[in-house]
């Protein structure tokens, strides 16, 4: 059920309907901010920063929020920034979230504000790029904050702005992201009754918004399998235990978990080995092999079942070769992104008013993961997608998020600002 605060805010909004902020006012304010938001986005794009290292970005955000007269908290989850806007009228409390981190990707897109930043990542020199659109997310929320502050006197309720680091995952050995923000008291002073977030996607064209009620994006688990054998000369494999062969058999056997052991007629699952590391020389059978993989699921029960099957499969296949397999799952897993059905249904009229009924589309389940899931695990939430592939171009063949050629059609940025501001104001004013 939607929190009881919704009913109270609906009664309040009915009594003060004549004083409500209109959609036309939102559109006008967003239009005035468009060039500023695009400039912010270009600046952030040219100065990308990896997870837990978003120091310049967080300063840019904090300085802007302070200029708006908002109380600002910095340093949460390393580089996170929050601010609270209290409207001039009583009403509910909501939160709006944007993520700030870039990726270790060398940009190939031909834009005048192309990133040329490089850094060291996992002991390698790499390019750094906003290849997933978090630069636009930050700029959008900065714009929404300015828009709402400009309407503060007529604004019912309170808005918590969340600028979050490390959505792409904290560096190895560090904590970060949404989980750490919550752990460090994100909601200790202001507890929202609803959280909204958006993500740009090249899978939709500009002017199209995508959503899904209930499970939307997959839970993500990272695991490691260490296969322990016994070193031998490559010409005498019988004198040792070959962990490369055993590891290869494990990789193949793991594929049968989803294809032959799990009922995926309702919800899908994915098991992938993305790294296989073993050996140093062509004629030496090594002692061990190290493998890393990911598990994607949409149901807690299915997740627990597959984890057991991965452990059992690896152990038994290794044993059949005389080897041993040690399976370790990382504690830094992402839950399922769950869109609250009632909140989703309530929010659809707002999204449709922004782009039109036929441009708000139901998306399929997405096996990618998002740590917005941590907010949705605690509070009724809505997470939706904004198309950024230019109209007239086939979105199915456009470079995907995380591609070095990822491209954002800039008219989509203004649409993102309008849609998020409209969702926030319609909720606060209990407009359906």
XYZ file of C-alpha atoms in Angstrom:
432
model
C 0.000 0.000 0.000
C 1.041 3.615 -0.528
C 2.021 5.206 2.803
C -0.773 6.849 4.769
C 0.975 10.180 4.237
C -0.351 10.085 0.673
C -3.924 10.312 1.844
C -3.130 13.254 4.086
C -1.313 15.102 1.341
C -4.228 14.439 -1.045
C -6.685 16.048 1.358
C -4.381 19.029 1.814
C -3.916 19.449 -1.931
C -7.674 19.332 -2.543
C -8.227 22.105 -0.039
C -5.573 24.302 -1.678
C -5.977 23.337 -5.320
C -6.209 26.951 -6.436
C -2.670 27.589 -5.196
C -1.076 24.622 -6.941
C 1.973 24.954 -9.142
C 0.878 24.169 -12.684
C 2.457 22.066 -15.386
C 2.856 25.188 -17.488
C 4.897 26.782 -14.707
C 7.128 23.704 -14.520
C 7.657 23.683 -18.287
C 8.468 27.387 -18.351
C 10.960 27.136 -15.495
C 12.624 24.066 -17.048
C 12.951 25.823 -20.408
C 14.734 28.760 -18.769
C 17.176 26.347 -17.131
C 17.868 24.193 -20.201
C 21.043 25.944 -21.409
C 22.452 26.010 -17.885
C 21.776 22.289 -17.340
C 23.397 21.404 -20.672
C 26.455 23.505 -19.781
C 26.774 21.710 -16.435
C 26.491 18.363 -18.152
C 29.192 19.221 -20.709
C 31.518 20.443 -17.976
C 31.028 17.274 -15.898
C 31.472 15.163 -19.036
C 34.853 16.759 -19.711
C 35.965 16.114 -16.129
C 34.820 12.552 -15.333
C 35.793 10.858 -12.075
C 35.706 7.202 -11.092
C 33.754 5.731 -8.176
C 34.599 7.152 -4.726
C 36.834 9.713 -6.440
C 34.162 12.243 -7.492
C 35.752 15.162 -5.626
C 35.453 17.835 -8.334
C 31.919 16.786 -9.196
C 30.767 16.816 -5.583
C 32.267 20.287 -5.058
C 30.452 21.577 -8.131
C 27.192 20.167 -6.776
C 27.702 21.386 -3.213
C 28.630 24.909 -4.345
C 25.496 25.099 -6.477
C 23.204 23.859 -3.701
C 24.726 26.325 -1.240
C 24.134 29.184 -3.681
C 20.499 28.134 -3.739
C 20.408 28.649 0.024
C 19.971 24.992 0.924
C 21.558 23.289 3.928
C 24.147 20.955 2.426
C 25.823 17.844 3.774
C 29.044 16.660 2.139
C 31.402 13.734 2.637
C 28.712 11.103 3.088
C 29.917 7.829 1.530
C 33.211 9.581 0.753
C 32.050 12.116 -1.850
C 28.266 12.096 -1.627
C 26.269 15.310 -1.302
C 22.760 15.859 0.056
C 20.571 18.901 0.548
C 17.101 19.474 1.964
C 14.487 21.865 0.581
C 11.619 22.657 2.922
C 8.671 24.120 1.067
C 6.562 27.022 2.213
C 3.578 24.759 2.882
C 3.158 21.520 4.846
C 3.221 18.285 2.883
C 4.949 14.952 2.374
C 8.673 14.208 2.202
C 10.233 12.782 -0.941
C 13.766 12.139 -2.212
C 15.285 12.597 -5.673
C 18.518 10.837 -6.543
C 21.306 11.221 -9.121
C 24.552 9.223 -9.392
C 27.876 10.908 -10.129
C 30.585 8.405 -11.115
C 32.147 7.690 -14.501
C 33.680 4.536 -15.976
C 37.182 3.341 -16.961
C 36.391 3.751 -20.670
C 38.345 5.681 -23.302
C 35.891 7.933 -25.126
C 35.512 7.588 -28.895
C 32.399 9.720 -29.365
C 33.005 12.763 -31.567
C 31.778 15.641 -29.396
C 33.522 18.977 -28.695
C 33.467 18.296 -24.951
C 34.998 14.826 -25.293
C 36.804 13.458 -22.239
C 40.590 13.174 -22.488
C 41.026 12.225 -18.827
C 43.171 9.208 -17.987
C 43.906 7.501 -14.690
C 45.170 4.248 -13.230
C 42.615 1.495 -12.731
C 43.560 -2.014 -11.551
C 47.220 -1.163 -12.215
C 46.506 -0.134 -15.808
C 46.378 3.287 -17.412
C 42.845 3.805 -18.710
C 40.654 6.525 -20.109
C 37.786 7.852 -18.002
C 34.390 8.592 -19.539
C 30.813 9.257 -18.558
C 29.784 6.320 -20.736
C 26.593 5.683 -18.777
C 25.131 9.178 -18.593
C 25.682 9.955 -14.924
C 26.949 13.381 -15.997
C 23.473 14.190 -17.288
C 21.874 12.764 -14.125
C 23.892 15.174 -11.970
C 23.118 18.156 -14.185
C 19.415 17.246 -14.280
C 19.108 17.098 -10.516
C 21.037 20.341 -10.121
C 18.476 21.868 -12.471
C 15.516 20.328 -10.640
C 16.869 21.677 -7.351
C 17.061 25.197 -8.785
C 13.601 24.870 -10.311
C 11.998 23.752 -7.044
C 13.819 26.363 -4.967
C 12.340 28.969 -7.297
C 8.884 27.684 -6.343
C 9.666 27.247 -2.653
C 6.938 29.546 -1.375
C 4.178 27.504 -3.016
C 5.864 24.145 -2.526
C 4.087 21.755 -0.133
C 6.395 19.405 1.729
C 10.090 18.593 1.745
C 12.543 17.358 -0.883
C 15.791 15.517 -0.119
C 18.275 15.791 -2.974
C 20.721 12.861 -3.136
C 23.882 13.103 -5.233
C 25.381 9.650 -4.897
C 28.893 8.396 -5.653
C 30.000 4.932 -6.758
C 26.879 3.584 -8.424
C 29.140 1.575 -10.715
C 30.648 -0.106 -7.660
C 33.280 0.928 -5.155
C 36.933 0.057 -5.822
C 38.035 -3.300 -4.445
C 38.523 -3.112 -0.687
C 36.289 -0.045 -0.294
C 32.640 0.534 0.527
C 30.557 2.985 -1.421
C 27.393 3.893 -3.239
C 23.811 3.814 -2.036
C 24.478 1.144 0.589
C 27.160 3.229 2.292
C 25.074 6.407 2.127
C 22.262 4.594 3.933
C 24.705 3.051 6.397
C 26.085 6.498 7.207
C 22.676 7.930 8.019
C 21.271 9.222 4.745
C 17.726 9.028 6.093
C 18.515 9.687 9.757
C 17.257 13.287 9.744
C 14.825 13.289 6.829
C 12.947 10.072 6.037
C 11.121 10.254 2.691
C 7.932 8.354 1.968
C 8.847 8.005 -1.716
C 12.086 8.065 -3.741
C 12.352 8.896 -7.456
C 15.280 8.319 -9.789
C 15.931 8.231 -13.525
C 18.520 6.838 -15.898
C 19.261 7.761 -19.492
C 19.364 4.951 -22.037
C 20.332 4.627 -25.682
C 17.739 1.860 -26.028
C 14.998 4.493 -26.367
C 14.738 7.531 -28.606
C 14.588 11.088 -27.354
C 11.046 11.913 -26.293
C 10.321 8.409 -24.968
C 10.188 7.420 -21.288
C 10.357 3.791 -20.157
C 9.207 2.111 -16.966
C 8.153 -1.210 -15.486
C 6.071 -1.923 -12.407
C 7.424 -4.418 -9.854
C 10.797 -6.097 -10.543
C 12.633 -4.016 -13.129
C 16.427 -4.396 -12.965
C 18.214 -7.518 -11.788
C 19.874 -8.287 -8.511
C 23.611 -8.615 -9.111
C 26.028 -10.916 -7.295
C 29.748 -11.108 -7.952
C 31.492 -14.400 -7.242
C 34.964 -15.907 -7.390
C 35.864 -19.537 -8.031
C 39.387 -20.627 -7.164
C 40.261 -24.030 -8.626
C 43.177 -25.655 -6.831
C 45.141 -28.382 -8.614
C 48.776 -29.539 -8.524
C 51.494 -28.072 -10.694
C 53.217 -30.271 -13.272
C 55.200 -30.120 -16.491
C 52.990 -29.574 -19.531
C 54.433 -32.707 -21.140
C 53.440 -34.876 -18.141
C 49.878 -33.837 -17.158
C 49.262 -37.157 -15.401
C 51.838 -36.231 -12.766
C 49.748 -33.297 -11.556
C 46.135 -32.086 -11.383
C 45.274 -29.629 -14.150
C 43.145 -26.752 -12.777
C 42.777 -25.227 -16.260
C 40.933 -28.275 -17.560
C 38.889 -28.540 -14.360
C 38.101 -24.832 -14.503
C 37.015 -25.109 -18.133
C 34.690 -27.966 -17.229
C 33.232 -25.841 -14.420
C 32.550 -22.957 -16.836
C 30.630 -25.269 -19.138
C 28.766 -26.995 -16.315
C 27.632 -23.672 -14.857
C 25.752 -22.947 -18.094
C 23.414 -25.864 -17.399
C 22.133 -24.271 -14.189
C 19.987 -21.746 -16.041
C 19.411 -23.774 -19.214
C 18.492 -27.077 -17.525
C 17.890 -26.691 -13.776
C 15.940 -23.452 -13.213
C 12.331 -22.683 -14.156
C 12.720 -19.427 -16.079
C 9.201 -19.288 -17.514
C 8.292 -16.509 -15.043
C 11.585 -14.694 -14.409
C 14.965 -15.042 -16.139
C 18.411 -15.557 -14.639
C 21.972 -15.218 -15.923
C 25.228 -16.888 -14.833
C 28.339 -15.549 -16.554
C 32.064 -16.137 -16.075
C 33.802 -12.975 -17.222
C 37.380 -13.636 -16.118
C 39.516 -16.796 -16.315
C 43.099 -16.443 -15.145
C 45.583 -19.291 -14.853
C 49.129 -20.153 -15.773
C 52.232 -18.190 -16.765
C 53.959 -20.361 -19.381
C 52.937 -22.593 -22.286
C 54.502 -25.761 -20.877
C 53.687 -25.456 -17.170
C 50.442 -26.706 -15.686
C 49.742 -24.242 -12.852
C 48.721 -24.907 -9.280
C 45.513 -22.919 -9.507
C 43.057 -21.003 -11.659
C 41.123 -17.901 -10.649
C 37.693 -17.213 -12.164
C 35.306 -14.295 -11.609
C 31.650 -14.213 -12.531
C 28.298 -12.527 -12.118
C 24.844 -13.819 -11.228
C 21.700 -11.874 -12.212
C 18.280 -12.736 -10.784
C 14.886 -11.108 -10.162
C 13.699 -13.188 -7.218
C 15.256 -13.751 -3.779
C 14.324 -17.430 -3.666
C 15.752 -18.096 -7.119
C 18.916 -16.210 -6.172
C 19.484 -18.368 -3.071
C 18.834 -21.555 -5.064
C 21.268 -20.660 -7.857
C 23.993 -19.702 -5.383
C 23.767 -23.204 -3.875
C 23.860 -24.765 -7.343
C 26.958 -22.751 -8.331
C 28.743 -23.886 -5.177
C 27.714 -27.525 -5.641
C 28.526 -27.603 -9.367
C 31.981 -26.084 -8.960
C 32.865 -28.337 -6.041
C 31.675 -31.573 -7.640
C 33.143 -30.921 -11.092
C 36.506 -30.016 -9.562
C 36.443 -33.128 -7.389
C 35.836 -35.325 -10.430
C 39.260 -34.203 -11.714
C 41.001 -34.533 -8.376
C 40.995 -30.756 -7.892
C 39.259 -28.532 -5.334
C 37.036 -25.511 -5.918
C 36.495 -22.683 -3.476
C 33.490 -20.449 -4.248
C 33.203 -17.015 -2.646
C 30.350 -14.546 -3.157
C 31.054 -10.867 -2.603
C 29.132 -9.120 0.160
C 28.710 -6.132 -2.188
C 25.715 -7.480 -4.063
C 22.885 -5.326 -5.477
C 19.250 -6.193 -4.752
C 16.508 -6.147 -7.389
C 15.333 -2.688 -8.458
C 11.698 -2.945 -7.396
C 9.275 -0.276 -8.575
C 6.450 0.015 -6.062
C 3.295 -0.906 -8.054
C 1.025 1.649 -6.363
C 3.556 4.459 -6.709
C 4.212 3.484 -10.327
C 0.520 3.571 -11.195
C 0.113 6.902 -9.463
C 3.108 8.387 -11.326
C 2.138 7.364 -14.865
C -0.221 10.326 -15.471
C 2.644 12.681 -14.599
C 5.007 11.043 -17.087
C 2.310 10.975 -19.764
C 1.602 14.662 -19.339
C 5.261 15.379 -20.072
C 5.671 13.345 -23.287
C 2.226 12.060 -24.287
C 0.447 8.759 -23.644
C 2.037 6.882 -26.543
C 5.583 7.857 -25.524
C 5.505 6.270 -22.071
C 6.334 2.624 -22.728
C 6.623 -0.531 -20.654
C 10.169 -1.870 -20.823
C 11.220 -5.527 -20.571
C 13.075 -6.849 -17.555
C 16.647 -5.538 -17.566
C 19.434 -7.897 -16.516
C 21.668 -4.932 -15.782
C 21.832 -3.862 -12.132
C 21.492 -0.517 -10.334
C 22.197 0.304 -6.705
C 19.088 2.501 -6.631
C 17.754 -0.885 -5.504
C 18.963 -0.156 -1.960
C 16.584 2.802 -1.690
C 13.732 0.776 -3.188
C 14.412 -1.952 -0.635
C 13.576 0.492 2.166
C 11.102 2.981 0.707
C 8.418 2.885 -2.031
C 10.300 4.005 -5.144
C 10.032 4.645 -8.864
C 12.983 4.304 -11.235
C 12.441 5.082 -14.917
C 14.404 5.533 -18.138
C 14.802 8.519 -20.440
C 15.597 7.881 -24.102
C 18.681 9.680 -25.465
C 19.097 8.317 -29.006
C 18.197 11.002 -31.589
C 14.788 10.679 -33.196
C 15.031 9.009 -36.578
C 17.967 6.826 -35.498
C 17.387 3.161 -34.702
C 17.726 2.914 -30.910
C 18.264 -0.843 -31.162
C 21.553 -0.336 -33.005
C 22.755 2.772 -31.129
C 25.940 2.422 -29.041
C 24.839 1.142 -25.655
C 25.453 2.527 -22.200
C 29.076 1.717 -21.218
C 30.190 1.918 -24.853
C 33.081 4.277 -25.739
C 30.707 5.635 -28.411
C 27.799 6.278 -26.022
C 26.050 9.483 -27.047
C 23.356 11.649 -25.444
C 21.046 13.653 -27.684
C 20.947 16.941 -25.769
C 17.207 17.696 -26.200
C 16.643 14.663 -23.981
C 18.310 16.466 -21.068
C 15.577 19.093 -20.829
C 12.982 16.324 -20.988
C 14.659 14.529 -18.094
C 14.585 17.715 -16.023
C 10.907 18.319 -16.781
C 9.873 14.741 -16.072
C 11.626 14.528 -12.706
C 10.362 17.950 -11.610
C 6.832 17.037 -12.694
C 6.926 13.752 -10.778
C 8.134 15.538 -7.657
C 5.590 18.354 -7.777
C 2.657 16.134 -8.687
C 3.463 13.870 -5.761
C 3.904 16.735 -3.313
C 0.652 18.302 -4.497
C -1.083 14.901 -4.612
C -2.022 15.482 -8.237
C -2.918 12.354 -10.199
